[in-house]
Short mmCIF file of C-alpha atoms and ligand atoms in Angstrom, two decimals:
data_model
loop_
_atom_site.label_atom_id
_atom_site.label_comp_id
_atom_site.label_asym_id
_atom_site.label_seq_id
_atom_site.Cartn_x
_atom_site.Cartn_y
_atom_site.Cartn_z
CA UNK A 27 365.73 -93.33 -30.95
CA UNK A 28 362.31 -92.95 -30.20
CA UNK A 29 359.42 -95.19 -31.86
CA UNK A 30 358.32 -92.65 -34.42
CA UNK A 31 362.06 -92.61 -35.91
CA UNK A 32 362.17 -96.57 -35.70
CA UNK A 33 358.90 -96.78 -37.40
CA UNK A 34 359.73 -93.81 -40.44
CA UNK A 35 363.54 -95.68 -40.72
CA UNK A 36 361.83 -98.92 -40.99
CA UNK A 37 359.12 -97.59 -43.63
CA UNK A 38 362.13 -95.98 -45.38
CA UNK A 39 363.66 -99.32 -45.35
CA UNK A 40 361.45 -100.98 -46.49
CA UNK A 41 360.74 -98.96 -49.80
CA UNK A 42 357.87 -99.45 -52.07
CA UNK A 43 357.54 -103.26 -50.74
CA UNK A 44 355.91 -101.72 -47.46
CA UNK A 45 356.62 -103.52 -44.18
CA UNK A 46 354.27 -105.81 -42.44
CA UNK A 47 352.35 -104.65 -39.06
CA UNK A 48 353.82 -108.19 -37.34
CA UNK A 49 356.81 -107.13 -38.32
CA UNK A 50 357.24 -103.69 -37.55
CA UNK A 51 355.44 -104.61 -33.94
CA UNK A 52 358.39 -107.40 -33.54
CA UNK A 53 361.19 -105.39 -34.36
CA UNK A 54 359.71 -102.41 -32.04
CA UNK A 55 358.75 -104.63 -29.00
CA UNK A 56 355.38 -102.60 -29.25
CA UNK A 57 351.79 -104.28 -29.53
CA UNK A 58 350.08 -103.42 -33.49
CA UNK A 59 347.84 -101.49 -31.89
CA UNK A 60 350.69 -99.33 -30.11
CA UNK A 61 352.15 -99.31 -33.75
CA UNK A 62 348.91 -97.94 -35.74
CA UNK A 63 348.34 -95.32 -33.08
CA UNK A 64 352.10 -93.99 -33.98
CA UNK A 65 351.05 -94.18 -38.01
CA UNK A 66 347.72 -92.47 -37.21
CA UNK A 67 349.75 -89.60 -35.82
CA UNK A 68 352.12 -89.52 -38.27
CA UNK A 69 349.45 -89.13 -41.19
CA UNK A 70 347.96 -86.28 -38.84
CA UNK A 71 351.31 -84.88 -39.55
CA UNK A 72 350.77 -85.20 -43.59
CA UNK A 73 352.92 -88.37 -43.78
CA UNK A 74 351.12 -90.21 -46.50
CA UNK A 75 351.04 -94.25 -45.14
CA UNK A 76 349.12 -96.44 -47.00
CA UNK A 77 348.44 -99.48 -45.02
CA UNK A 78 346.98 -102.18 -46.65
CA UNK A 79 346.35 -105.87 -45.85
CA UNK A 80 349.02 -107.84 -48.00
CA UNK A 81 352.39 -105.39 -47.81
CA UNK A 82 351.63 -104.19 -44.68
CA UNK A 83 352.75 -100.49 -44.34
CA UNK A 84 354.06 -97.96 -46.84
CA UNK A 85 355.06 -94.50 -47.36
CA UNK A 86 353.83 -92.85 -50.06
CA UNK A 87 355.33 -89.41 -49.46
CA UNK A 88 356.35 -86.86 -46.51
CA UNK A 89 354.80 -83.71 -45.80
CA UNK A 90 357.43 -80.40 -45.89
CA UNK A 91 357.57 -79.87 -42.62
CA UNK A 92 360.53 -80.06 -40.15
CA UNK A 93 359.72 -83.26 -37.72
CA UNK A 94 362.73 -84.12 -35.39
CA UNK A 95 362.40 -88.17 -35.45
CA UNK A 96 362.48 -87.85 -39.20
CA UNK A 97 365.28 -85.88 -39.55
CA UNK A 98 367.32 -88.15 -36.71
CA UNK A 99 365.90 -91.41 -38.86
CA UNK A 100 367.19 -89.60 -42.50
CA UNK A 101 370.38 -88.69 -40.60
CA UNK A 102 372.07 -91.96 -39.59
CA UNK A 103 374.99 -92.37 -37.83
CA UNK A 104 377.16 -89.29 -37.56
CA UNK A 105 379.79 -88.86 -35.28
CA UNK A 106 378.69 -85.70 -33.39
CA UNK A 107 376.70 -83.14 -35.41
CA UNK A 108 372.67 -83.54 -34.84
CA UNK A 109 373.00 -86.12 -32.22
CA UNK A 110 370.05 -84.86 -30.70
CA UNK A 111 367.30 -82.38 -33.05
CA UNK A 112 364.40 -80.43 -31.61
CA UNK A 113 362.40 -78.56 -34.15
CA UNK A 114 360.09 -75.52 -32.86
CA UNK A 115 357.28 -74.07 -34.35
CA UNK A 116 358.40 -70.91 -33.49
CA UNK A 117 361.84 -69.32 -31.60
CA UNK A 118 362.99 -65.57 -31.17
CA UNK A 119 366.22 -67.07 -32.59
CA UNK A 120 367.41 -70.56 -32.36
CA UNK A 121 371.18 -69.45 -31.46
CA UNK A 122 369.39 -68.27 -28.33
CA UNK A 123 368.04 -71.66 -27.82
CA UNK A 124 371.22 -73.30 -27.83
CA UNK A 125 373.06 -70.94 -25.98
CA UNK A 126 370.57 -71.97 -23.04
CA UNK A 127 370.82 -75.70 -24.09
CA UNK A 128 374.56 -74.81 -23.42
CA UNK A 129 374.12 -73.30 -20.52
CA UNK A 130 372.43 -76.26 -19.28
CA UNK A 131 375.32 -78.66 -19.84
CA UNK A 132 373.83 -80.40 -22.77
CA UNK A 133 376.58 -82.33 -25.10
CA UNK A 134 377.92 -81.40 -28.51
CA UNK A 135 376.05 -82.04 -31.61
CA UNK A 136 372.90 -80.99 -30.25
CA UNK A 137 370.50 -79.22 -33.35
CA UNK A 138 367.60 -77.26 -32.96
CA UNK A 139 365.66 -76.09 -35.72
CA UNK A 140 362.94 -73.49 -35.93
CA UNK A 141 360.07 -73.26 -38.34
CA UNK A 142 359.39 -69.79 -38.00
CA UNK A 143 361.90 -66.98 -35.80
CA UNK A 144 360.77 -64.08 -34.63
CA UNK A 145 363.95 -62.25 -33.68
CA UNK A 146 366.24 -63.75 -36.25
CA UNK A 147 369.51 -62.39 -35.88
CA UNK A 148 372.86 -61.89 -38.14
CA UNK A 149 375.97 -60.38 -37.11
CA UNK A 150 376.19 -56.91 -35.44
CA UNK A 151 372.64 -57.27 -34.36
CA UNK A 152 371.12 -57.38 -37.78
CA UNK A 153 367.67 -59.03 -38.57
CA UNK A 154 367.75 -62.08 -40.39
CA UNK A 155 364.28 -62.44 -42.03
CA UNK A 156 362.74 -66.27 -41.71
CA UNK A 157 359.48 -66.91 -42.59
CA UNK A 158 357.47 -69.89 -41.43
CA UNK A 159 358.28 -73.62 -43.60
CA UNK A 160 359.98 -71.12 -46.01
CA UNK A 161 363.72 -72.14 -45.08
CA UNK A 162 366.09 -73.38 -42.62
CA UNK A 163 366.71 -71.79 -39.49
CA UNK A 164 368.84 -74.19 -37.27
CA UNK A 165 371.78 -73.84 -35.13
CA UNK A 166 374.63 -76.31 -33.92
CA UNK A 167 375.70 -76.33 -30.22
CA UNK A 168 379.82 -77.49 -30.46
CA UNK A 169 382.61 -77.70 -28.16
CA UNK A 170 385.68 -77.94 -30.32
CA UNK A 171 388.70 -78.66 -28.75
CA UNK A 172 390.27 -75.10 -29.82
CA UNK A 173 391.62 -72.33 -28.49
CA UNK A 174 389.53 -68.94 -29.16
CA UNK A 175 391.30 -67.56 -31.84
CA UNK A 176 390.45 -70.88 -34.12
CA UNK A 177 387.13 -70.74 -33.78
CA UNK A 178 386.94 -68.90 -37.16
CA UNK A 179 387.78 -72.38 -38.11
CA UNK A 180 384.01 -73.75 -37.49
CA UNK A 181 382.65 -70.65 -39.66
CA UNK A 182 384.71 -71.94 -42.88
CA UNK A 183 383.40 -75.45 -41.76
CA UNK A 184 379.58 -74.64 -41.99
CA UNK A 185 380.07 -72.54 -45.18
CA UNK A 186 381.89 -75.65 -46.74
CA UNK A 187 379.21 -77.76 -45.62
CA UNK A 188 376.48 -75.38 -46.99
CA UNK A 189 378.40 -75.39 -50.24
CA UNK A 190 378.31 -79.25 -51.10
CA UNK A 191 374.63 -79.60 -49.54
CA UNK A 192 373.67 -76.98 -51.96
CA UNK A 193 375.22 -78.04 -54.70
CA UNK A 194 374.20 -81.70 -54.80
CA UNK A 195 370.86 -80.75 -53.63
CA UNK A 196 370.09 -78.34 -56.68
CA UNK A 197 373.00 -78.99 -59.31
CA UNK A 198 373.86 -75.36 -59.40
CA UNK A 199 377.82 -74.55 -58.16
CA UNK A 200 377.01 -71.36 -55.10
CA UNK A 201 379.96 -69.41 -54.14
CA UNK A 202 380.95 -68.91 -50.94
CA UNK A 203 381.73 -64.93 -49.98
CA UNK A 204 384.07 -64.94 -47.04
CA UNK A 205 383.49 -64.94 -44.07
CA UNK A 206 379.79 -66.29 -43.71
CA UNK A 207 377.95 -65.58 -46.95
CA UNK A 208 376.53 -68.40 -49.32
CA UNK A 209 375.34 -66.86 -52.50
CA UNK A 210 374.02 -67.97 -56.09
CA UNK A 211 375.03 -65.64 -59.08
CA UNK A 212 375.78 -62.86 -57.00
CA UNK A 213 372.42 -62.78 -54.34
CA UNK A 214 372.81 -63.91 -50.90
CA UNK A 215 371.21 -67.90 -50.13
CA UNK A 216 372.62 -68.57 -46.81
CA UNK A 217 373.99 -66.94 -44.31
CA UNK A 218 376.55 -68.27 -41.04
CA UNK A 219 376.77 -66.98 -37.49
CA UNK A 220 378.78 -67.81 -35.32
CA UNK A 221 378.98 -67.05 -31.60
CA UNK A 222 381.06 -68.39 -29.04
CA UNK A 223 381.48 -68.33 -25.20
CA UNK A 224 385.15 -68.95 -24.06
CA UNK A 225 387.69 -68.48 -21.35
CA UNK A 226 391.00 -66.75 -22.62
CA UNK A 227 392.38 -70.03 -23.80
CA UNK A 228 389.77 -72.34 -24.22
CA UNK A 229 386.57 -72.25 -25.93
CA UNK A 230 383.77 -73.68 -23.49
CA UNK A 231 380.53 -73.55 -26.72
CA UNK A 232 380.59 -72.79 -29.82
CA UNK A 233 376.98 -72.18 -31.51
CA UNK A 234 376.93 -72.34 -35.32
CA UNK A 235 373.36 -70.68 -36.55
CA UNK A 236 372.74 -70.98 -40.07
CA UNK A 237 370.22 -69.95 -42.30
CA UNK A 238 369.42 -70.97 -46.00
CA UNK A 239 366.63 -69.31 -47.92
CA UNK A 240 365.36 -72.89 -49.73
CA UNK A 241 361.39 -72.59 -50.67
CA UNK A 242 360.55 -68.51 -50.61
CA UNK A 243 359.47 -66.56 -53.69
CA UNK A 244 360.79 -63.65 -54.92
CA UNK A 245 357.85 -61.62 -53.28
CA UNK A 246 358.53 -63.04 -49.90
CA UNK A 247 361.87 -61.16 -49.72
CA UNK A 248 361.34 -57.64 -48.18
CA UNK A 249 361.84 -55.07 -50.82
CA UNK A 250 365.73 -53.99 -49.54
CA UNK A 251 366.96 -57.33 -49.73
CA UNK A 252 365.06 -58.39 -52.93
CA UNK A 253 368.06 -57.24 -54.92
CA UNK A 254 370.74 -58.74 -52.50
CA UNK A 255 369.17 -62.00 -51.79
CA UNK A 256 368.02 -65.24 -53.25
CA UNK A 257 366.12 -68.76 -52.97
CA UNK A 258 367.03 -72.16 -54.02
CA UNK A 259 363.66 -72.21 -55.49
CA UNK A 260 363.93 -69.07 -57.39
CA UNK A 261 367.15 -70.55 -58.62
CA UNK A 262 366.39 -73.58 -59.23
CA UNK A 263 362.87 -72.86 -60.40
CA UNK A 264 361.54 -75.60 -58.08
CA UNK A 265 360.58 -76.30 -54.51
CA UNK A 266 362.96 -77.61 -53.07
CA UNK A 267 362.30 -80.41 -50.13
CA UNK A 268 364.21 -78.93 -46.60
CA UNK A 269 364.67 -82.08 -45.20
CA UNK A 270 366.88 -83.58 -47.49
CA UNK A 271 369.08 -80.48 -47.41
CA UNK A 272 369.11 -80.25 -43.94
CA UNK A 273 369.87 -83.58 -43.35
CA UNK A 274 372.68 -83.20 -46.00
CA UNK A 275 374.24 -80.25 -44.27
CA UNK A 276 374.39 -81.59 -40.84
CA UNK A 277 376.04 -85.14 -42.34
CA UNK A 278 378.34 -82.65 -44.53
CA UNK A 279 379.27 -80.41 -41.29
CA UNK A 280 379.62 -83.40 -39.10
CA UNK A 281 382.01 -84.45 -41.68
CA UNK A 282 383.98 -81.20 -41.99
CA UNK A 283 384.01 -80.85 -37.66
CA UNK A 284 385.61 -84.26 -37.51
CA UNK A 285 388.08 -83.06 -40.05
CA UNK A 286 388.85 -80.01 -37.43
CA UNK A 287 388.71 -82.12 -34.42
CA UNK A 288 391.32 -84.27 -35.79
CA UNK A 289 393.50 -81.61 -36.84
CA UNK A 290 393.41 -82.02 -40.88
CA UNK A 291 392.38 -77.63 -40.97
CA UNK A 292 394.03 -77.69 -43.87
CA UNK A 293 392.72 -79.79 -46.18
CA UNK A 294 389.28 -78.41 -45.63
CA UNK A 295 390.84 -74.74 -45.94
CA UNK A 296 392.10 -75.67 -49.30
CA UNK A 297 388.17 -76.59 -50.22
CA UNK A 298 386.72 -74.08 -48.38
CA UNK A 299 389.50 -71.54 -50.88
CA UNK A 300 388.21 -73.16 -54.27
CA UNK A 301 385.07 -72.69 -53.33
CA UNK A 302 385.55 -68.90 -52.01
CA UNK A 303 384.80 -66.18 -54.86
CA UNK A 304 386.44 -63.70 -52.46
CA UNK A 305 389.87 -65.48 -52.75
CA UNK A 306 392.25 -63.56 -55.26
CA UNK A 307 390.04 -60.38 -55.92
CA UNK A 308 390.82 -57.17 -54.72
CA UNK A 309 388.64 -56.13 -51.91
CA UNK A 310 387.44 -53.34 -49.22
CA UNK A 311 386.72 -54.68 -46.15
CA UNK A 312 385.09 -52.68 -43.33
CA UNK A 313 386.01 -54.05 -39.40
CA UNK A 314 383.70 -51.56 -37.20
CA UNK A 315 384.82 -48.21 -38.74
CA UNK A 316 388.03 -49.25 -40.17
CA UNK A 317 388.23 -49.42 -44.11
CA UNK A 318 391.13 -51.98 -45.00
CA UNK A 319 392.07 -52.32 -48.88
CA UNK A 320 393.84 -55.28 -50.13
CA UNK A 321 394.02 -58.60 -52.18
CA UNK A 322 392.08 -61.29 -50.19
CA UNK A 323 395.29 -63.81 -50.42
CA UNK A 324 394.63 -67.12 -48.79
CA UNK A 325 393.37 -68.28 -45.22
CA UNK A 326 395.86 -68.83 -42.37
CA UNK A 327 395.72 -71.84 -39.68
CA UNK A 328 393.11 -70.86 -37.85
CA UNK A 329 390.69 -69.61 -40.45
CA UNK A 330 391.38 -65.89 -40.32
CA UNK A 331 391.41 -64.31 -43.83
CA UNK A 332 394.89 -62.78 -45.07
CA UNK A 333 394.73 -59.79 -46.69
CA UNK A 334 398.03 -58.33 -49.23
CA UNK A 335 397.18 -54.38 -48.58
CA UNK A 336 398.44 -52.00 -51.28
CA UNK A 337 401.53 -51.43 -48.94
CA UNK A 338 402.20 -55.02 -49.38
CA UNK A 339 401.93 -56.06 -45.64
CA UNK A 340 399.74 -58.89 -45.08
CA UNK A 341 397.14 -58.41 -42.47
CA UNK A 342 395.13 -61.08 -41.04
CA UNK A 343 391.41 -60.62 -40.74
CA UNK A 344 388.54 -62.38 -38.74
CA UNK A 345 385.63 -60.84 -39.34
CA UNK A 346 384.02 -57.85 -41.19
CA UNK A 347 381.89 -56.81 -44.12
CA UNK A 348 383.66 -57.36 -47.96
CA UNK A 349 383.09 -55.41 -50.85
CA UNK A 350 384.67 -56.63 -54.11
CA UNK A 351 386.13 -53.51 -56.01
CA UNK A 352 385.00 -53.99 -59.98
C1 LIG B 28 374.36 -63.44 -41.50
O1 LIG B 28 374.62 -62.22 -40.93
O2 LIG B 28 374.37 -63.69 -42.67
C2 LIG B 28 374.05 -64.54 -40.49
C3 LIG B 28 372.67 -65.11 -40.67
C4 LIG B 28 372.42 -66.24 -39.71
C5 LIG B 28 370.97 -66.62 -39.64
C6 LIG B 28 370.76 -67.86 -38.80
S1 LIG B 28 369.12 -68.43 -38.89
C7 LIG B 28 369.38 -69.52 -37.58
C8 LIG B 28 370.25 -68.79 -36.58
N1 LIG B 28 369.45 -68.04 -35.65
C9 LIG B 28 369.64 -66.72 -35.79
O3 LIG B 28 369.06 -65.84 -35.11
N2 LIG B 28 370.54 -66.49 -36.74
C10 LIG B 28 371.06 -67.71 -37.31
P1 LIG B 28 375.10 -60.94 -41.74
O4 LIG B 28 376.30 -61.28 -42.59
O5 LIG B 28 375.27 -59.90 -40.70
O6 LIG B 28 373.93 -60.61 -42.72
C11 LIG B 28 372.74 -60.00 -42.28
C12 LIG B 28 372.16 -59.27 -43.48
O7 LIG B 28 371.66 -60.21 -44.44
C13 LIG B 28 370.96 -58.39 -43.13
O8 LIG B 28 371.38 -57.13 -42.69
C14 LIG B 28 370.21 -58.34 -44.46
O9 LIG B 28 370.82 -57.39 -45.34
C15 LIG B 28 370.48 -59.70 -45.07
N3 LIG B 28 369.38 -60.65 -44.81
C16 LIG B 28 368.47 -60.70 -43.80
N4 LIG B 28 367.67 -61.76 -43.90
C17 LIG B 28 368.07 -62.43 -45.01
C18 LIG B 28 367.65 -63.63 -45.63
N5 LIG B 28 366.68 -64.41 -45.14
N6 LIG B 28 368.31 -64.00 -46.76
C19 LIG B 28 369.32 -63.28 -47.28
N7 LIG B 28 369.76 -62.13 -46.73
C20 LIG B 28 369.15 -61.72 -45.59
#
């Protein structure tokens, strides 16, 4: 923990009855002075702390901005996910940050966030529009203790986590469109990718990049997508603060990896289907240039979708693009 997490969990501790400069400078080990400098910087950061002579130091509000000590002081203990954060101003995308973290031997859990990206990506090479402080653009380096073919598992895990953070962030029930679409009457909010670097029967990284659309307006949405996608704060009709949610996703995920890690798939498939407005429609979904037609049954044990086709077979499906026939 560095000092600037101590000092924001300690003001965050503390409440409205603000915490004393003796105090804070005993429980740090760090002189006052040390102490102010760190709250000086902070406020140069648009943390609002009042500091005044009889209760000491409080905060008064927090700017909406992504700052890694404050997301690691909101976070708490979890088990793996967002044991370390970095946040960038700016990335081409952060998946490609965390594949070199990966590369470089760094543990699980690891979360880097990115105000702005300038080559965000979806699957197949698509752009993934993110616009500076407008949403979250993060991604999660893992290394599950699964073979290859599970790792579909971790996609259902992220969208399940999305789901709740959503929900109990804004009140409004999303739906989650398999296999990594979040979306709010109808329009895309989030979206999951997942890449992975593995030998034939053991995955070495896993990289889990999401993105949620949280604070843009409707005009901020390039024309093509304006009728496909969505914001919390169009939604909602409010800005929405990206901290707390992304705080709230990463304790949600870390929750839902732990349930993979220790082998309880299921119960989080059986979520992750209640939640899923693809489950029991009939669907199209294009793999590459294959069309496959079917009723989008149920998930199997390692996440891949299973699809009834009209010949009855059931044919198991890990990725591709779904249309819902109407
Ligand atoms: C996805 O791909 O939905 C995965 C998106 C993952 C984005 C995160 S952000 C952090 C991390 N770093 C990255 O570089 N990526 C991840 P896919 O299902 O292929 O959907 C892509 C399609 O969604 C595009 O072709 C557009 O139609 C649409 N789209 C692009 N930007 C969008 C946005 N901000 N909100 C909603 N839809 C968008």
């Amino acid at each position: 923990m560095t000092i600037d997490t101590k000092i924001l969990s300690a003001l965050r501790g503390a409440g409205t009855n603000g915490v004393a400069g003796t105090e804070l400078s005993q429980k740090l080990g760090i002189s006052r002075a040390a102490i102010w400098a760190r709250i000086e910087e902070l406020r140069s950061l648009g943390y609002e702390i009042e500091a005044s002579p009889h209760l000491g130091y409080r905060l008064l509000s927090v700017p909406d901005v992504l700052h890694a000590d404050d997301l690691l002081s909101s976070l708490g203990n979890t088990k793996v996910v967002g044991r370390d954060i970095q946040v960038f101003e700016e990335t081409t995308s952060t998946n490609d940050v965390v594949e070199k973290l990966a590369r470089d031997g760094v543990k699980e859990g690891a979360v880097v966030f990115a105000e702005s990206q300038t080559k965000g990506r979806g699957r197949l090479g698509r752009k993934w529009i993110s616009p500076a402080r407008k949403g979250l653009w993060f991604s999660v380096l893992l290394r599950p203790p699964l073979s290859p073919l599970a790792v579909t598992q971790l996609t259902i895990a992220a969208a399940t986590a999305l789901f709740r953070a959503i929900k109990s962030q804004t009140g409004i029930t999303p739906e989650i469109k398999w296999p990594n679409d979040i979306l709010i009457r109808g329009k895309k909010t989030a979206g999951i990718l997942t890449e992975l670097s593995a030998e034939p029967d053991k995955v070495k990284h896993v990289i889990l990049g999401m993105g949620v659309d949280v604070n843009l307006g409707a005009g901020e949405f390039p024309v093509e997508l304006r009728k496909l996608a969505t914001s919390l704060r169009i939604e909602t009709g409010q800005r929405q603060n990206r901290a707390e949610l992304a705080v709230k996703i990463l304790q949600e995920l870390d929750r839902d990896y732990d349930r993979i890690c220790s082998g309880q798939f299921e119960a989080l498939a059986d979520e992750w289907e209640e939640y899923c407005s693809t489950i029991g429609q009939r669907v199209t979904i294009r793999v590459g240039e294959r069309k496959i037609q079917g009723t989008a049954e149920s998930l199997d044990t390692d996440g891949a979708l299973l699809l009834r086709t009209q010949h009855g077979h059931l044919e198991r499906i890990i990725g591709g693009d779904v249309t819902v026939e109407k």
